[in-house]
Amino acid sequence: MMKRIVDVTANRRARKWSRKEQVLRVVWGLTFPFFALSPRTFWGWRRFLLRLFGASIGPGAHIYQSARIMMPWNLEVGASAAVGDRAILYALGTITIGARATISQSAHLCAGTHDISDPARPLLKLPIDIGSDAWVCADAFVGPGVTIGDHAIVGARAVAMKDVPAHAVVVGNPARQIKRTDR
């Protein structure tokens, strides 16, 4: 059996971001303290800053100041949705959060990975879609390319690496369905 060697040099040489994205990442990094240091109740201010960087943020969305958001131009948050304290929205690919959905404290939505079948391990920017009225509980992880259906619940510390159907309640690592929310 022949071992495949990871081609780190090719990975580092690969152009992962456009010039515009590179500039926006630097400017967002310089602006982020105005987001992170804003008082807790300044929901409108944080919505304004995110929209300034191309995010689509619905009215009444509550995004806490300690949430960490990478590349807000890849973020869509529906009306009255909430993103809790210390949540990580790693938006290398598009992250869509439906209306009234909740992303609880320290949850992690990761819309990026690498193609492990290629020795250069190129970056993949896969979207995440969180349905309306869904709840990603505390410390849960949602992986790249995953869809969480409407009214679904990803339990605390669960790891969702596959789609979760509407109304499903999933727990564990890997996440498995234990019941439905429509009963």
PDB file of C-alpha atoms in Angstrom:
ATOM      1  CA  MET A   1       0.000   0.000   0.000  1.00  0.00           C
ATOM      2  CA  MET A   2       1.444   3.334  -1.094  1.00  0.00           C
ATOM      3  CA  LYS A   3       1.282   6.180   1.386  1.00  0.00           C
ATOM      4  CA  ARG A   4      -0.020   9.498   0.107  1.00  0.00           C
ATOM      5  CA  ILE A   5       2.046  12.439   1.225  1.00  0.00           C
ATOM      6  CA  VAL A   6       0.260  15.668   2.087  1.00  0.00           C
ATOM      7  CA  ASP A   7       1.405  18.418  -0.273  1.00  0.00           C
ATOM      8  CA  VAL A   8       1.681  21.290   2.199  1.00  0.00           C
ATOM      9  CA  THR A   9       3.521  23.484  -0.299  1.00  0.00           C
ATOM     10  CA  ALA A  10       0.700  23.244  -2.853  1.00  0.00           C
ATOM     11  CA  ASN A  11      -1.867  23.995  -0.158  1.00  0.00           C
ATOM     12  CA  ARG A  12      -0.015  27.101   0.980  1.00  0.00           C
ATOM     13  CA  ARG A  13       0.457  28.294  -2.616  1.00  0.00           C
ATOM     14  CA  ALA A  14      -3.227  27.925  -3.451  1.00  0.00           C
ATOM     15  CA  ARG A  15      -5.189  31.155  -3.779  1.00  0.00           C
ATOM     16  CA  LYS A  16      -8.054  30.725  -1.328  1.00  0.00           C
ATOM     17  CA  TRP A  17      -9.348  34.305  -1.231  1.00  0.00           C
ATOM     18  CA  SER A  18      -9.939  37.031  -3.789  1.00  0.00           C
ATOM     19  CA  ARG A  19      -8.170  40.368  -3.307  1.00  0.00           C
ATOM     20  CA  LYS A  20     -11.489  41.889  -2.231  1.00  0.00           C
ATOM     21  CA  GLU A  21     -11.957  39.161   0.398  1.00  0.00           C
ATOM     22  CA  GLN A  22      -8.409  39.653   1.654  1.00  0.00           C
ATOM     23  CA  VAL A  23      -8.979  43.397   2.069  1.00  0.00           C
ATOM     24  CA  LEU A  24     -12.390  42.851   3.700  1.00  0.00           C
ATOM     25  CA  ARG A  25     -10.895  40.358   6.157  1.00  0.00           C
ATOM     26  CA  VAL A  26      -8.298  42.913   7.256  1.00  0.00           C
ATOM     27  CA  VAL A  27     -10.854  45.729   7.549  1.00  0.00           C
ATOM     28  CA  TRP A  28     -13.293  43.456   9.442  1.00  0.00           C
ATOM     29  CA  GLY A  29     -10.475  42.517  11.819  1.00  0.00           C
ATOM     30  CA  LEU A  30      -9.827  46.213  12.489  1.00  0.00           C
ATOM     31  CA  THR A  31     -13.550  46.925  12.907  1.00  0.00           C
ATOM     32  CA  PHE A  32     -14.380  43.880  15.039  1.00  0.00           C
ATOM     33  CA  PRO A  33     -13.459  45.558  18.374  1.00  0.00           C
ATOM     34  CA  PHE A  34     -16.355  48.013  17.778  1.00  0.00           C
ATOM     35  CA  PHE A  35     -18.617  44.951  17.555  1.00  0.00           C
ATOM     36  CA  ALA A  36     -17.083  43.009  20.445  1.00  0.00           C
ATOM     37  CA  LEU A  37     -16.840  45.938  22.862  1.00  0.00           C
ATOM     38  CA  SER A  38     -20.363  47.211  22.297  1.00  0.00           C
ATOM     39  CA  PRO A  39     -22.762  47.011  25.254  1.00  0.00           C
ATOM     40  CA  ARG A  40     -24.876  43.868  25.440  1.00  0.00           C
ATOM     41  CA  THR A  41     -28.145  45.583  24.469  1.00  0.00           C
ATOM     42  CA  PHE A  42     -26.749  47.320  21.359  1.00  0.00           C
ATOM     43  CA  TRP A  43     -28.425  44.801  19.002  1.00  0.00           C
ATOM     44  CA  GLY A  44     -29.082  47.440  16.337  1.00  0.00           C
ATOM     45  CA  TRP A  45     -25.459  48.604  16.353  1.00  0.00           C
ATOM     46  CA  ARG A  46     -24.169  45.074  15.761  1.00  0.00           C
ATOM     47  CA  ARG A  47     -26.781  44.474  13.024  1.00  0.00           C
ATOM     48  CA  PHE A  48     -25.597  47.739  11.415  1.00  0.00           C
ATOM     49  CA  LEU A  49     -21.913  46.725  11.518  1.00  0.00           C
ATOM     50  CA  LEU A  50     -22.631  43.284  10.068  1.00  0.00           C
ATOM     51  CA  ARG A  51     -24.771  44.779   7.286  1.00  0.00           C
ATOM     52  CA  LEU A  52     -21.982  47.264   6.572  1.00  0.00           C
ATOM     53  CA  PHE A  53     -19.799  44.237   5.761  1.00  0.00           C
ATOM     54  CA  GLY A  54     -22.399  42.631   3.498  1.00  0.00           C
ATOM     55  CA  ALA A  55     -24.291  40.396   5.938  1.00  0.00           C
ATOM     56  CA  SER A  56     -28.028  40.030   5.467  1.00  0.00           C
ATOM     57  CA  ILE A  57     -29.499  40.515   8.939  1.00  0.00           C
ATOM     58  CA  GLY A  58     -33.246  40.436   9.517  1.00  0.00           C
ATOM     59  CA  PRO A  59     -35.096  42.847  11.776  1.00  0.00           C
ATOM     60  CA  GLY A  60     -35.031  42.026  15.466  1.00  0.00           C
ATOM     61  CA  ALA A  61     -32.101  39.615  15.210  1.00  0.00           C
ATOM     62  CA  HIS A  62     -30.077  39.471  18.425  1.00  0.00           C
ATOM     63  CA  ILE A  63     -26.393  38.798  17.930  1.00  0.00           C
ATOM     64  CA  TYR A  64     -24.351  38.908  21.108  1.00  0.00           C
ATOM     65  CA  GLN A  65     -21.161  40.942  21.217  1.00  0.00           C
ATOM     66  CA  SER A  66     -19.016  37.935  22.190  1.00  0.00           C
ATOM     67  CA  ALA A  67     -20.053  35.951  19.081  1.00  0.00           C
ATOM     68  CA  ARG A  68     -17.084  35.369  16.764  1.00  0.00           C
ATOM     69  CA  ILE A  69     -17.959  35.888  13.125  1.00  0.00           C
ATOM     70  CA  MET A  70     -15.556  35.149  10.296  1.00  0.00           C
ATOM     71  CA  MET A  71     -16.374  36.787   6.954  1.00  0.00           C
ATOM     72  CA  PRO A  72     -19.762  38.395   7.707  1.00  0.00           C
ATOM     73  CA  TRP A  73     -20.442  38.898   3.981  1.00  0.00           C
ATOM     74  CA  ASN A  74     -21.194  35.145   3.919  1.00  0.00           C
ATOM     75  CA  LEU A  75     -23.812  35.431   6.678  1.00  0.00           C
ATOM     76  CA  GLU A  76     -27.612  35.561   6.443  1.00  0.00           C
ATOM     77  CA  VAL A  77     -29.612  35.810   9.672  1.00  0.00           C
ATOM     78  CA  GLY A  78     -33.419  35.815   9.611  1.00  0.00           C
ATOM     79  CA  ALA A  79     -35.812  38.041  11.501  1.00  0.00           C
ATOM     80  CA  SER A  80     -35.836  37.621  15.288  1.00  0.00           C
ATOM     81  CA  ALA A  81     -33.089  34.959  15.200  1.00  0.00           C
ATOM     82  CA  ALA A  82     -30.519  34.859  18.002  1.00  0.00           C
ATOM     83  CA  VAL A  83     -26.787  34.121  18.058  1.00  0.00           C
ATOM     84  CA  GLY A  84     -25.625  33.619  21.642  1.00  0.00           C
ATOM     85  CA  ASP A  85     -22.561  34.414  23.691  1.00  0.00           C
ATOM     86  CA  ARG A  86     -19.288  32.980  22.379  1.00  0.00           C
ATOM     87  CA  ALA A  87     -20.971  31.318  19.383  1.00  0.00           C
ATOM     88  CA  ILE A  88     -18.596  30.806  16.455  1.00  0.00           C
ATOM     89  CA  LEU A  89     -19.891  31.437  12.940  1.00  0.00           C
ATOM     90  CA  TYR A  90     -16.973  30.320  10.786  1.00  0.00           C
ATOM     91  CA  ALA A  91     -18.520  31.560   7.543  1.00  0.00           C
ATOM     92  CA  LEU A  92     -15.955  30.522   4.934  1.00  0.00           C
ATOM     93  CA  GLY A  93     -18.995  29.341   2.982  1.00  0.00           C
ATOM     94  CA  THR A  94     -22.466  30.825   3.334  1.00  0.00           C
ATOM     95  CA  ILE A  95     -24.190  30.386   6.688  1.00  0.00           C
ATOM     96  CA  THR A  96     -27.940  30.932   6.606  1.00  0.00           C
ATOM     97  CA  ILE A  97     -29.843  31.106   9.888  1.00  0.00           C
ATOM     98  CA  GLY A  98     -33.624  31.094   9.515  1.00  0.00           C
ATOM     99  CA  ALA A  99     -36.173  33.329  11.174  1.00  0.00           C
ATOM    100  CA  ARG A 100     -36.549  32.835  14.933  1.00  0.00           C
ATOM    101  CA  ALA A 101     -33.752  30.234  14.992  1.00  0.00           C
ATOM    102  CA  THR A 102     -31.441  30.156  18.007  1.00  0.00           C
ATOM    103  CA  ILE A 103     -27.715  29.492  17.990  1.00  0.00           C
ATOM    104  CA  SER A 104     -26.921  29.059  21.691  1.00  0.00           C
ATOM    105  CA  GLN A 105     -23.826  30.001  23.633  1.00  0.00           C
ATOM    106  CA  SER A 106     -20.565  28.471  22.432  1.00  0.00           C
ATOM    107  CA  ALA A 107     -22.201  26.670  19.496  1.00  0.00           C
ATOM    108  CA  HIS A 108     -19.911  26.365  16.461  1.00  0.00           C
ATOM    109  CA  LEU A 109     -21.101  26.542  12.845  1.00  0.00           C
ATOM    110  CA  CYS A 110     -18.143  25.613  10.622  1.00  0.00           C
ATOM    111  CA  ALA A 111     -18.686  26.264   6.890  1.00  0.00           C
ATOM    112  CA  GLY A 112     -15.206  25.250   5.791  1.00  0.00           C
ATOM    113  CA  THR A 113     -13.092  22.123   5.519  1.00  0.00           C
ATOM    114  CA  HIS A 114     -10.437  20.570   3.294  1.00  0.00           C
ATOM    115  CA  ASP A 115     -10.637  17.914   0.590  1.00  0.00           C
ATOM    116  CA  ILE A 116      -8.731  15.036   2.194  1.00  0.00           C
ATOM    117  CA  SER A 117      -8.790  12.996  -1.029  1.00  0.00           C
ATOM    118  CA  ASP A 118      -6.415  15.509  -2.665  1.00  0.00           C
ATOM    119  CA  PRO A 119      -2.784  15.621  -1.396  1.00  0.00           C
ATOM    120  CA  ALA A 120      -2.875  19.447  -1.639  1.00  0.00           C
ATOM    121  CA  ARG A 121      -5.873  19.453   0.736  1.00  0.00           C
ATOM    122  CA  PRO A 122      -7.644  22.358  -1.017  1.00  0.00           C
ATOM    123  CA  LEU A 123     -10.050  24.481   1.004  1.00  0.00           C
ATOM    124  CA  LEU A 124     -13.744  23.702   0.575  1.00  0.00           C
ATOM    125  CA  LYS A 125     -16.257  26.429   1.443  1.00  0.00           C
ATOM    126  CA  LEU A 126     -19.471  24.478   2.017  1.00  0.00           C
ATOM    127  CA  PRO A 127     -22.700  26.205   3.066  1.00  0.00           C
ATOM    128  CA  ILE A 128     -24.642  25.639   6.284  1.00  0.00           C
ATOM    129  CA  ASP A 129     -28.392  26.168   6.403  1.00  0.00           C
ATOM    130  CA  ILE A 130     -30.198  26.429   9.734  1.00  0.00           C
ATOM    131  CA  GLY A 131     -33.987  26.323   9.286  1.00  0.00           C
ATOM    132  CA  SER A 132     -36.581  28.625  10.762  1.00  0.00           C
ATOM    133  CA  ASP A 133     -37.413  28.026  14.430  1.00  0.00           C
ATOM    134  CA  ALA A 134     -34.476  25.591  14.741  1.00  0.00           C
ATOM    135  CA  TRP A 135     -32.277  25.493  17.829  1.00  0.00           C
ATOM    136  CA  VAL A 136     -28.570  24.664  17.897  1.00  0.00           C
ATOM    137  CA  CYS A 137     -27.977  24.199  21.627  1.00  0.00           C
ATOM    138  CA  ALA A 138     -24.985  25.086  23.801  1.00  0.00           C
ATOM    139  CA  ASP A 139     -21.590  23.839  22.620  1.00  0.00           C
ATOM    140  CA  ALA A 140     -23.086  21.981  19.635  1.00  0.00           C
ATOM    141  CA  PHE A 141     -21.086  21.701  16.396  1.00  0.00           C
ATOM    142  CA  VAL A 142     -22.608  21.880  12.907  1.00  0.00           C
ATOM    143  CA  GLY A 143     -20.234  20.847  10.142  1.00  0.00           C
ATOM    144  CA  PRO A 144     -19.744  22.086   6.587  1.00  0.00           C
ATOM    145  CA  GLY A 145     -22.453  21.366   4.046  1.00  0.00           C
ATOM    146  CA  VAL A 146     -25.048  20.502   6.715  1.00  0.00           C
ATOM    147  CA  THR A 147     -28.704  21.546   6.667  1.00  0.00           C
ATOM    148  CA  ILE A 148     -30.669  21.696   9.916  1.00  0.00           C
ATOM    149  CA  GLY A 149     -34.385  21.562   9.107  1.00  0.00           C
ATOM    150  CA  ASP A 150     -37.133  23.865  10.327  1.00  0.00           C
ATOM    151  CA  HIS A 151     -38.056  23.332  14.013  1.00  0.00           C
ATOM    152  CA  ALA A 152     -35.166  20.860  14.477  1.00  0.00           C
ATOM    153  CA  ILE A 153     -33.073  20.801  17.650  1.00  0.00           C
ATOM    154  CA  VAL A 154     -29.379  19.920  17.799  1.00  0.00           C
ATOM    155  CA  GLY A 155     -28.860  19.081  21.484  1.00  0.00           C
ATOM    156  CA  ALA A 156     -26.150  20.441  23.740  1.00  0.00           C
ATOM    157  CA  ARG A 157     -22.667  19.307  22.682  1.00  0.00           C
ATOM    158  CA  ALA A 158     -24.058  17.308  19.751  1.00  0.00           C
ATOM    159  CA  VAL A 159     -21.982  17.008  16.563  1.00  0.00           C
ATOM    160  CA  ALA A 160     -24.084  17.293  13.390  1.00  0.00           C
ATOM    161  CA  MET A 161     -21.977  16.266  10.391  1.00  0.00           C
ATOM    162  CA  LYS A 162     -25.020  15.174   8.350  1.00  0.00           C
ATOM    163  CA  ASP A 163     -28.318  16.855   7.578  1.00  0.00           C
ATOM    164  CA  VAL A 164     -30.915  16.948  10.365  1.00  0.00           C
ATOM    165  CA  PRO A 165     -34.519  16.679   9.125  1.00  0.00           C
ATOM    166  CA  ALA A 166     -37.223  19.174  10.040  1.00  0.00           C
ATOM    167  CA  HIS A 167     -38.699  18.600  13.523  1.00  0.00           C
ATOM    168  CA  ALA A 168     -35.943  16.138  14.513  1.00  0.00           C
ATOM    169  CA  VAL A 169     -34.261  16.290  17.922  1.00  0.00           C
ATOM    170  CA  VAL A 170     -30.686  15.007  17.707  1.00  0.00           C
ATOM    171  CA  VAL A 171     -28.071  14.427  20.413  1.00  0.00           C
ATOM    172  CA  GLY A 172     -24.604  12.938  20.768  1.00  0.00           C
ATOM    173  CA  ASN A 173     -21.474  12.490  18.684  1.00  0.00           C
ATOM    174  CA  PRO A 174     -22.270  11.709  15.971  1.00  0.00           C
ATOM    175  CA  ALA A 175     -25.715  13.267  16.307  1.00  0.00           C
ATOM    176  CA  ARG A 176     -28.562  10.749  16.255  1.00  0.00           C
ATOM    177  CA  GLN A 177     -32.275  11.376  16.362  1.00  0.00           C
ATOM    178  CA  ILE A 178     -34.054  10.674  19.661  1.00  0.00           C
ATOM    179  CA  LYS A 179     -37.473  12.206  18.980  1.00  0.00           C
ATOM    180  CA  ARG A 180     -39.459  14.768  17.002  1.00  0.00           C
ATOM    181  CA  THR A 181     -40.698  18.233  17.945  1.00  0.00           C
ATOM    182  CA  ASP A 182     -44.099  17.887  16.208  1.00  0.00           C
ATOM    183  CA  ARG A 183     -45.567  15.376  18.674  1.00  0.00           C
TER     184      ARG A 183
END
